[in-house]
């Protein structure tokens, strides 16, 4: 952690502090707090990857910072001011602390912009007066997210190649839902996050299956199996190849899948986070119309020795679980 600075945008009290000095990153508690948030953000499966647009003013300033033409504090104040101006114009201003840090990770330098939405919480307050000492409970409006909490908004710029990973939220500004971070501050183009890509693939597979009267449970399982197997060799996801694999033998359904993938704007190739995908596709979750939920490992799902789906004459479905050695009640 080379440098860090914190700016306060408190829309509850109307106090806005644009710091003129850096934080003491040698403080162990401060260092660990920042380290946890940076690491969690870099490992976030919901993060998007992006590149600055040519007209990006933020890109120009970051280049100047790297070249020693712009100082760290001034750059951070620009980020904080831009966030302040946009939140001020939103329909629901939320107090947000802006932390900018210069960090070194695996011999690569990054500029981190972390946006901490303030939370409301209760804490104690000790009062001493002529009647003695007493404890009171007070409401605090400026609590930062804990080190284990995921941030909903951040941007991390690699200072070697100026690639960006970020997460953001929409804000209603002048009556329009806007991605402030990517559209107004960074000015960058972005790709789908791993989480968004997996969710979109599952949605398209289910839609195509339902339109043709198929069993979405089976096709979604095939899609998960394809993604899991593909990850053994590659860190990218090809949606067209997935559709051909899931709907092999049915040219019409394959074409419909490709059509919907284009309609939803799914890119030809998506880079995915292996760790997240492994966690998300290793099990299949089923929920019935009666509210019964079952979680089945994908290794067992298509094996009739363990799981069997039976279509009954009355149109209902029975699920048979077989060869169970032990049941644990939770």
mmCIF file of C-alpha atoms in Angstrom:
data_model
loop_
_atom_site.group_PDB
_atom_site.id
_atom_site.type_symbol
_atom_site.label_atom_id
_atom_site.label_comp_id
_atom_site.label_asym_id
_atom_site.label_seq_id
_atom_site.Cartn_x
_atom_site.Cartn_y
_atom_site.Cartn_z
ATOM 1 C CA UNK A 1 0.000 0.000 0.000
ATOM 2 C CA UNK A 2 2.005 2.968 -1.281
ATOM 3 C CA UNK A 3 -0.497 5.791 -0.784
ATOM 4 C CA UNK A 4 -4.102 6.253 0.284
ATOM 5 C CA UNK A 5 -6.426 9.182 0.854
ATOM 6 C CA UNK A 6 -10.018 9.409 2.090
ATOM 7 C CA UNK A 7 -12.619 12.016 1.088
ATOM 8 C CA UNK A 8 -15.914 12.344 2.980
ATOM 9 C CA UNK A 9 -19.225 12.977 1.189
ATOM 10 C CA UNK A 10 -21.784 13.177 4.012
ATOM 11 C CA UNK A 11 -25.159 14.061 2.525
ATOM 12 C CA UNK A 12 -26.930 13.580 5.884
ATOM 13 C CA UNK A 13 -25.113 16.407 7.671
ATOM 14 C CA UNK A 14 -24.100 18.287 4.532
ATOM 15 C CA UNK A 15 -20.413 17.991 5.407
ATOM 16 C CA UNK A 16 -18.058 17.370 2.488
ATOM 17 C CA UNK A 17 -14.348 16.982 3.219
ATOM 18 C CA UNK A 18 -11.901 16.848 0.316
ATOM 19 C CA UNK A 19 -8.717 15.819 2.096
ATOM 20 C CA UNK A 20 -5.449 17.627 1.462
ATOM 21 C CA UNK A 21 -3.235 15.037 3.145
ATOM 22 C CA UNK A 22 -2.798 11.288 2.693
ATOM 23 C CA UNK A 23 -3.764 8.661 5.250
ATOM 24 C CA UNK A 24 -1.181 6.952 7.437
ATOM 25 C CA UNK A 25 -0.980 3.572 5.674
ATOM 26 C CA UNK A 26 1.665 2.414 8.150
ATOM 27 C CA UNK A 27 -1.149 2.089 10.704
ATOM 28 C CA UNK A 28 -1.767 -1.665 10.967
ATOM 29 C CA UNK A 29 -5.559 -1.388 11.285
ATOM 30 C CA UNK A 30 -5.835 0.976 8.319
ATOM 31 C CA UNK A 31 -3.549 -1.204 6.204
ATOM 32 C CA UNK A 32 -5.492 -4.404 6.918
ATOM 33 C CA UNK A 33 -8.837 -2.710 6.276
ATOM 34 C CA UNK A 34 -7.715 -1.404 2.886
ATOM 35 C CA UNK A 35 -5.914 -4.627 1.974
ATOM 36 C CA UNK A 36 -9.030 -6.728 2.607
ATOM 37 C CA UNK A 37 -11.232 -4.497 0.471
ATOM 38 C CA UNK A 38 -8.760 -4.368 -2.425
ATOM 39 C CA UNK A 39 -8.282 -8.150 -2.405
ATOM 40 C CA UNK A 40 -12.020 -8.821 -2.158
ATOM 41 C CA UNK A 41 -12.707 -6.468 -5.068
ATOM 42 C CA UNK A 42 -10.056 -8.086 -7.280
ATOM 43 C CA UNK A 43 -11.588 -11.512 -6.556
ATOM 44 C CA UNK A 44 -15.193 -10.380 -7.030
ATOM 45 C CA UNK A 45 -16.984 -12.555 -9.621
ATOM 46 C CA UNK A 46 -19.388 -9.694 -10.217
ATOM 47 C CA UNK A 47 -16.653 -7.365 -11.412
ATOM 48 C CA UNK A 48 -16.606 -6.128 -14.991
ATOM 49 C CA UNK A 49 -13.521 -5.599 -17.104
ATOM 50 C CA UNK A 50 -13.157 -2.499 -19.203
ATOM 51 C CA UNK A 51 -11.030 -0.179 -21.285
ATOM 52 C CA UNK A 52 -10.970 3.606 -21.308
ATOM 53 C CA UNK A 53 -12.618 5.320 -24.259
ATOM 54 C CA UNK A 54 -10.383 7.642 -26.261
ATOM 55 C CA UNK A 55 -12.276 10.699 -25.020
ATOM 56 C CA UNK A 56 -11.880 9.742 -21.346
ATOM 57 C CA UNK A 57 -10.592 12.654 -19.275
ATOM 58 C CA UNK A 58 -9.922 10.308 -16.348
ATOM 59 C CA UNK A 59 -7.622 8.202 -18.531
ATOM 60 C CA UNK A 60 -5.668 11.333 -19.484
ATOM 61 C CA UNK A 61 -5.228 12.319 -15.836
ATOM 62 C CA UNK A 62 -4.150 8.823 -14.767
ATOM 63 C CA UNK A 63 -1.536 8.814 -17.551
ATOM 64 C CA UNK A 64 -0.306 12.183 -16.273
ATOM 65 C CA UNK A 65 -0.126 10.736 -12.759
ATOM 66 C CA UNK A 66 1.937 7.760 -13.963
ATOM 67 C CA UNK A 67 4.268 10.133 -15.821
ATOM 68 C CA UNK A 68 4.722 12.304 -12.722
ATOM 69 C CA UNK A 69 2.853 15.261 -14.249
ATOM 70 C CA UNK A 70 -0.077 15.120 -11.799
ATOM 71 C CA UNK A 71 0.160 14.506 -8.063
ATOM 72 C CA UNK A 72 -1.767 11.799 -6.222
ATOM 73 C CA UNK A 73 -3.810 14.109 -3.976
ATOM 74 C CA UNK A 74 -5.050 16.253 -6.872
ATOM 75 C CA UNK A 75 -6.067 13.172 -8.862
ATOM 76 C CA UNK A 76 -7.969 11.764 -5.887
ATOM 77 C CA UNK A 77 -9.767 15.089 -5.345
ATOM 78 C CA UNK A 78 -10.964 15.046 -8.956
ATOM 79 C CA UNK A 79 -12.432 11.559 -8.448
ATOM 80 C CA UNK A 80 -14.160 12.639 -5.223
ATOM 81 C CA UNK A 81 -15.493 15.863 -6.748
ATOM 82 C CA UNK A 82 -16.946 14.041 -9.733
ATOM 83 C CA UNK A 83 -18.659 11.493 -7.497
ATOM 84 C CA UNK A 84 -19.971 14.326 -5.291
ATOM 85 C CA UNK A 85 -21.438 16.195 -8.266
ATOM 86 C CA UNK A 86 -23.181 13.097 -9.596
ATOM 87 C CA UNK A 87 -24.574 11.961 -6.238
ATOM 88 C CA UNK A 88 -25.815 15.526 -5.602
ATOM 89 C CA UNK A 89 -27.895 15.324 -8.775
ATOM 90 C CA UNK A 90 -29.323 11.892 -7.982
ATOM 91 C CA UNK A 91 -32.881 11.392 -6.770
ATOM 92 C CA UNK A 92 -31.626 9.722 -3.577
ATOM 93 C CA UNK A 93 -28.230 11.078 -2.432
ATOM 94 C CA UNK A 94 -26.433 8.492 -0.307
ATOM 95 C CA UNK A 95 -23.494 9.451 1.903
ATOM 96 C CA UNK A 96 -20.375 7.905 0.382
ATOM 97 C CA UNK A 97 -16.736 8.039 1.406
ATOM 98 C CA UNK A 98 -14.290 7.999 -1.504
ATOM 99 C CA UNK A 99 -10.988 6.232 -0.917
ATOM 100 C CA UNK A 100 -8.243 6.363 -3.540
ATOM 101 C CA UNK A 101 -5.124 4.226 -3.120
ATOM 102 C CA UNK A 102 -1.914 3.479 -4.989
ATOM 103 C CA UNK A 103 -1.027 -0.174 -4.371
ATOM 104 C CA UNK A 104 1.568 -2.707 -5.497
ATOM 105 C CA UNK A 105 0.358 -6.263 -6.044
ATOM 106 C CA UNK A 106 2.455 -9.041 -7.609
ATOM 107 C CA UNK A 107 4.924 -6.441 -8.930
ATOM 108 C CA UNK A 108 2.143 -4.515 -10.700
ATOM 109 C CA UNK A 109 0.924 -1.077 -9.676
ATOM 110 C CA UNK A 110 -2.780 -0.312 -9.390
ATOM 111 C CA UNK A 111 -4.824 2.790 -8.737
ATOM 112 C CA UNK A 112 -7.822 1.813 -6.626
ATOM 113 C CA UNK A 113 -10.990 3.871 -6.266
ATOM 114 C CA UNK A 114 -13.204 2.458 -3.521
ATOM 115 C CA UNK A 115 -16.602 3.954 -2.777
ATOM 116 C CA UNK A 116 -17.859 3.228 0.740
ATOM 117 C CA UNK A 117 -21.584 3.797 1.135
ATOM 118 C CA UNK A 118 -22.242 4.850 4.714
ATOM 119 C CA UNK A 119 -24.514 2.647 6.805
ATOM 120 C CA UNK A 120 -26.630 3.476 9.831
ATOM 121 C CA UNK A 121 -25.832 1.606 13.040
ATOM 122 C CA UNK A 122 -26.156 1.941 16.797
ATOM 123 C CA UNK A 123 -23.273 2.291 19.224
ATOM 124 C CA UNK A 124 -22.714 3.274 22.853
ATOM 125 C CA UNK A 125 -21.832 6.673 24.194
ATOM 126 C CA UNK A 126 -20.536 7.352 27.721
ATOM 127 C CA UNK A 127 -21.810 10.547 29.335
ATOM 128 C CA UNK A 128 -20.386 12.068 32.498
ATOM 129 C CA UNK A 129 -22.223 14.936 34.225
ATOM 130 C CA UNK A 130 -23.047 16.209 37.700
ATOM 131 C CA UNK A 131 -25.292 13.167 38.243
ATOM 132 C CA UNK A 132 -22.548 10.654 37.507
ATOM 133 C CA UNK A 133 -21.444 8.446 34.619
ATOM 134 C CA UNK A 134 -23.963 6.630 32.420
ATOM 135 C CA UNK A 135 -24.025 4.742 29.149
ATOM 136 C CA UNK A 136 -26.368 5.708 26.312
ATOM 137 C CA UNK A 137 -27.197 4.198 22.939
ATOM 138 C CA UNK A 138 -26.774 6.545 19.993
ATOM 139 C CA UNK A 139 -27.526 6.250 16.304
ATOM 140 C CA UNK A 140 -24.497 6.659 14.027
ATOM 141 C CA UNK A 141 -25.104 7.595 10.392
ATOM 142 C CA UNK A 142 -21.570 7.200 9.023
ATOM 143 C CA UNK A 143 -20.544 3.575 9.484
ATOM 144 C CA UNK A 144 -18.227 2.175 6.795
ATOM 145 C CA UNK A 145 -18.680 -1.336 5.353
ATOM 146 C CA UNK A 146 -16.712 -3.939 7.317
ATOM 147 C CA UNK A 147 -13.541 -5.481 5.924
ATOM 148 C CA UNK A 148 -15.436 -8.691 5.108
ATOM 149 C CA UNK A 149 -18.237 -6.937 3.210
ATOM 150 C CA UNK A 150 -18.281 -6.656 -0.569
ATOM 151 C CA UNK A 151 -18.374 -3.160 -2.019
ATOM 152 C CA UNK A 152 -21.096 -2.382 -4.535
ATOM 153 C CA UNK A 153 -18.964 0.216 -6.296
ATOM 154 C CA UNK A 154 -15.242 0.367 -7.011
ATOM 155 C CA UNK A 155 -12.711 0.689 -9.832
ATOM 156 C CA UNK A 156 -9.192 -0.724 -9.963
ATOM 157 C CA UNK A 157 -6.937 0.485 -12.781
ATOM 158 C CA UNK A 158 -3.764 -1.400 -13.678
ATOM 159 C CA UNK A 159 -1.111 1.265 -14.205
ATOM 160 C CA UNK A 160 0.881 -0.980 -16.571
ATOM 161 C CA UNK A 161 -1.703 -1.320 -19.344
ATOM 162 C CA UNK A 162 -4.582 0.863 -18.025
ATOM 163 C CA UNK A 163 -7.026 -2.039 -18.003
ATOM 164 C CA UNK A 164 -9.876 -1.660 -15.534
ATOM 165 C CA UNK A 165 -11.886 -3.983 -13.337
ATOM 166 C CA UNK A 166 -14.867 -2.423 -11.643
ATOM 167 C CA UNK A 167 -18.299 -2.842 -10.131
ATOM 168 C CA UNK A 168 -20.992 -0.218 -10.162
ATOM 169 C CA UNK A 169 -24.617 0.530 -9.430
ATOM 170 C CA UNK A 170 -27.190 2.562 -11.280
ATOM 171 C CA UNK A 171 -28.211 5.929 -9.875
ATOM 172 C CA UNK A 172 -31.269 7.905 -10.934
ATOM 173 C CA UNK A 173 -29.902 11.212 -12.197
ATOM 174 C CA UNK A 174 -32.196 13.791 -13.759
ATOM 175 C CA UNK A 175 -34.878 11.116 -14.052
ATOM 176 C CA UNK A 176 -32.640 8.654 -15.881
ATOM 177 C CA UNK A 177 -30.999 5.488 -14.515
ATOM 178 C CA UNK A 178 -27.279 5.988 -15.079
ATOM 179 C CA UNK A 179 -24.091 4.021 -14.478
ATOM 180 C CA UNK A 180 -22.163 6.947 -13.005
ATOM 181 C CA UNK A 181 -18.807 5.218 -12.622
ATOM 182 C CA UNK A 182 -18.379 3.859 -16.161
ATOM 183 C CA UNK A 183 -20.366 6.480 -18.079
ATOM 184 C CA UNK A 184 -19.484 9.719 -16.308
ATOM 185 C CA UNK A 185 -16.321 9.285 -14.250
ATOM 186 C CA UNK A 186 -14.149 6.642 -15.908
ATOM 187 C CA UNK A 187 -15.749 6.871 -19.361
ATOM 188 C CA UNK A 188 -14.987 3.295 -20.324
ATOM 189 C CA UNK A 189 -16.412 0.389 -22.300
ATOM 190 C CA UNK A 190 -17.012 -2.824 -20.385
ATOM 191 C CA UNK A 191 -17.577 -6.534 -20.815
ATOM 192 C CA UNK A 192 -19.942 -8.861 -18.987
ATOM 193 C CA UNK A 193 -18.890 -10.013 -15.552
ATOM 194 C CA UNK A 194 -18.556 -13.756 -14.953
ATOM 195 C CA UNK A 195 -21.673 -13.674 -12.801
ATOM 196 C CA UNK A 196 -23.663 -11.869 -15.498
ATOM 197 C CA UNK A 197 -22.397 -14.230 -18.228
ATOM 198 C CA UNK A 198 -23.400 -17.411 -16.370
ATOM 199 C CA UNK A 199 -26.771 -15.917 -15.459
ATOM 200 C CA UNK A 200 -27.453 -14.853 -19.051
ATOM 201 C CA UNK A 201 -26.461 -18.246 -20.489
ATOM 202 C CA UNK A 202 -28.802 -20.019 -18.084
ATOM 203 C CA UNK A 203 -31.613 -17.617 -18.943
ATOM 204 C CA UNK A 204 -31.249 -18.164 -22.703
ATOM 205 C CA UNK A 205 -31.007 -21.957 -22.330
ATOM 206 C CA UNK A 206 -34.172 -22.002 -20.200
ATOM 207 C CA UNK A 207 -36.077 -19.729 -22.604
ATOM 208 C CA UNK A 208 -35.213 -21.790 -25.683
ATOM 209 C CA UNK A 209 -36.064 -25.038 -23.904
ATOM 210 C CA UNK A 210 -39.438 -23.726 -22.705
ATOM 211 C CA UNK A 211 -40.340 -22.395 -26.157
ATOM 212 C CA UNK A 212 -39.854 -25.852 -27.651
ATOM 213 C CA UNK A 213 -41.565 -27.695 -24.809
ATOM 214 C CA UNK A 214 -38.392 -29.317 -23.494
ATOM 215 C CA UNK A 215 -37.166 -30.060 -19.986
ATOM 216 C CA UNK A 216 -35.254 -26.995 -18.769
ATOM 217 C CA UNK A 217 -33.855 -28.944 -15.828
ATOM 218 C CA UNK A 218 -31.970 -31.271 -18.169
ATOM 219 C CA UNK A 219 -30.722 -28.595 -20.566
ATOM 220 C CA UNK A 220 -29.532 -26.356 -17.726
ATOM 221 C CA UNK A 221 -27.641 -29.310 -16.290
ATOM 222 C CA UNK A 222 -25.989 -29.892 -19.669
ATOM 223 C CA UNK A 223 -25.063 -26.213 -19.821
ATOM 224 C CA UNK A 224 -23.437 -26.354 -16.382
ATOM 225 C CA UNK A 225 -21.588 -29.540 -17.287
ATOM 226 C CA UNK A 226 -20.295 -27.930 -20.498
ATOM 227 C CA UNK A 227 -19.068 -24.847 -18.622
ATOM 228 C CA UNK A 228 -17.343 -26.975 -15.974
ATOM 229 C CA UNK A 229 -15.611 -29.196 -18.568
ATOM 230 C CA UNK A 230 -14.631 -26.235 -20.733
ATOM 231 C CA UNK A 231 -12.919 -24.566 -17.776
ATOM 232 C CA UNK A 232 -10.429 -27.418 -17.564
ATOM 233 C CA UNK A 233 -8.877 -26.182 -20.820
ATOM 234 C CA UNK A 234 -9.857 -22.535 -21.154
ATOM 235 C CA UNK A 235 -10.713 -19.419 -19.134
ATOM 236 C CA UNK A 236 -13.160 -18.215 -21.773
ATOM 237 C CA UNK A 237 -16.758 -19.084 -22.569
ATOM 238 C CA UNK A 238 -17.996 -19.400 -26.158
ATOM 239 C CA UNK A 239 -21.816 -19.104 -26.008
ATOM 240 C CA UNK A 240 -22.370 -20.397 -29.543
ATOM 241 C CA UNK A 241 -20.363 -23.544 -28.883
ATOM 242 C CA UNK A 242 -22.269 -24.014 -25.623
ATOM 243 C CA UNK A 243 -25.608 -23.772 -27.439
ATOM 244 C CA UNK A 244 -24.537 -26.322 -30.024
ATOM 245 C CA UNK A 245 -23.449 -28.681 -27.266
ATOM 246 C CA UNK A 246 -26.593 -28.307 -25.148
ATOM 247 C CA UNK A 247 -29.018 -28.566 -28.077
ATOM 248 C CA UNK A 248 -27.021 -30.999 -30.212
ATOM 249 C CA UNK A 249 -29.282 -32.942 -32.554
ATOM 250 C CA UNK A 250 -31.841 -30.143 -32.841
ATOM 251 C CA UNK A 251 -30.775 -27.604 -35.442
ATOM 252 C CA UNK A 252 -33.812 -25.386 -34.855
ATOM 253 C CA UNK A 253 -33.118 -25.005 -31.135
ATOM 254 C CA UNK A 254 -29.428 -24.333 -31.813
ATOM 255 C CA UNK A 255 -30.359 -21.547 -34.231
ATOM 256 C CA UNK A 256 -32.840 -20.091 -31.742
ATOM 257 C CA UNK A 257 -30.162 -20.085 -29.039
ATOM 258 C CA UNK A 258 -27.712 -18.254 -31.333
ATOM 259 C CA UNK A 259 -30.420 -15.749 -32.258
ATOM 260 C CA UNK A 260 -31.238 -15.008 -28.625
ATOM 261 C CA UNK A 261 -27.552 -14.746 -27.692
ATOM 262 C CA UNK A 262 -27.146 -12.018 -30.329
ATOM 263 C CA UNK A 263 -30.405 -10.371 -29.276
ATOM 264 C CA UNK A 264 -29.207 -10.120 -25.666
ATOM 265 C CA UNK A 265 -25.867 -8.730 -26.829
ATOM 266 C CA UNK A 266 -23.838 -11.706 -25.619
ATOM 267 C CA UNK A 267 -20.236 -11.293 -26.876
ATOM 268 C CA UNK A 268 -18.621 -13.998 -29.008
ATOM 269 C CA UNK A 269 -16.183 -14.891 -26.235
ATOM 270 C CA UNK A 270 -16.386 -14.065 -22.526
ATOM 271 C CA UNK A 271 -13.498 -14.289 -20.087
ATOM 272 C CA UNK A 272 -14.655 -16.022 -16.908
ATOM 273 C CA UNK A 273 -13.460 -16.417 -13.336
ATOM 274 C CA UNK A 274 -12.651 -20.096 -12.799
ATOM 275 C CA UNK A 275 -13.113 -20.049 -9.036
ATOM 276 C CA UNK A 276 -16.578 -18.510 -9.252
ATOM 277 C CA UNK A 277 -17.737 -20.813 -12.040
ATOM 278 C CA UNK A 278 -16.526 -23.898 -10.194
ATOM 279 C CA UNK A 279 -18.545 -22.834 -7.165
ATOM 280 C CA UNK A 280 -21.655 -21.986 -9.161
ATOM 281 C CA UNK A 281 -21.872 -25.019 -11.470
ATOM 282 C CA UNK A 282 -20.800 -27.893 -9.236
ATOM 283 C CA UNK A 283 -24.341 -28.287 -7.894
ATOM 284 C CA UNK A 284 -27.825 -28.086 -9.369
ATOM 285 C CA UNK A 285 -30.567 -26.504 -7.293
ATOM 286 C CA UNK A 286 -34.188 -27.492 -7.847
ATOM 287 C CA UNK A 287 -37.245 -25.790 -6.370
ATOM 288 C CA UNK A 288 -40.705 -27.286 -6.839
ATOM 289 C CA UNK A 289 -44.035 -25.448 -6.954
ATOM 290 C CA UNK A 290 -44.675 -26.837 -3.453
ATOM 291 C CA UNK A 291 -41.639 -24.987 -2.093
ATOM 292 C CA UNK A 292 -39.439 -28.084 -1.772
ATOM 293 C CA UNK A 293 -35.784 -27.292 -2.510
ATOM 294 C CA UNK A 294 -33.179 -29.906 -3.432
ATOM 295 C CA UNK A 295 -29.459 -29.388 -4.044
ATOM 296 C CA UNK A 296 -27.866 -32.143 -6.140
ATOM 297 C CA UNK A 297 -24.176 -32.399 -7.150
ATOM 298 C CA UNK A 298 -23.815 -32.309 -10.930
ATOM 299 C CA UNK A 299 -21.833 -35.554 -10.767
ATOM 300 C CA UNK A 300 -24.999 -37.285 -9.529
ATOM 301 C CA UNK A 301 -27.651 -35.336 -11.411
ATOM 302 C CA UNK A 302 -27.516 -37.248 -14.694
ATOM 303 C CA UNK A 303 -26.741 -40.606 -13.101
ATOM 304 C CA UNK A 304 -29.946 -42.721 -12.846
ATOM 305 C CA UNK A 305 -28.317 -44.739 -10.074
ATOM 306 C CA UNK A 306 -28.681 -41.709 -7.805
ATOM 307 C CA UNK A 307 -31.397 -39.461 -9.268
ATOM 308 C CA UNK A 308 -34.399 -40.326 -11.421
ATOM 309 C CA UNK A 309 -37.103 -38.046 -12.804
ATOM 310 C CA UNK A 310 -40.417 -39.740 -13.591
ATOM 311 C CA UNK A 311 -43.151 -38.113 -15.686
ATOM 312 C CA UNK A 312 -46.447 -39.273 -14.213
ATOM 313 C CA UNK A 313 -49.625 -39.848 -16.249
ATOM 314 C CA UNK A 314 -51.386 -36.949 -14.509
ATOM 315 C CA UNK A 315 -48.708 -34.514 -15.728
ATOM 316 C CA UNK A 316 -46.835 -34.249 -12.434
ATOM 317 C CA UNK A 317 -43.177 -35.154 -11.946
ATOM 318 C CA UNK A 318 -41.698 -37.456 -9.328
ATOM 319 C CA UNK A 319 -38.071 -37.227 -8.215
ATOM 320 C CA UNK A 320 -36.532 -40.430 -6.908
ATOM 321 C CA UNK A 321 -33.300 -40.210 -4.888
ATOM 322 C CA UNK A 322 -31.512 -43.577 -4.763
ATOM 323 C CA UNK A 323 -28.650 -45.367 -3.009
ATOM 324 C CA UNK A 324 -28.598 -42.991 -0.056
ATOM 325 C CA UNK A 325 -26.359 -44.296 2.707
ATOM 326 C CA UNK A 326 -26.995 -41.615 5.307
ATOM 327 C CA UNK A 327 -29.296 -38.660 5.866
ATOM 328 C CA UNK A 328 -28.198 -35.713 7.995
ATOM 329 C CA UNK A 329 -30.875 -33.462 9.449
ATOM 330 C CA UNK A 330 -29.921 -29.760 9.379
#
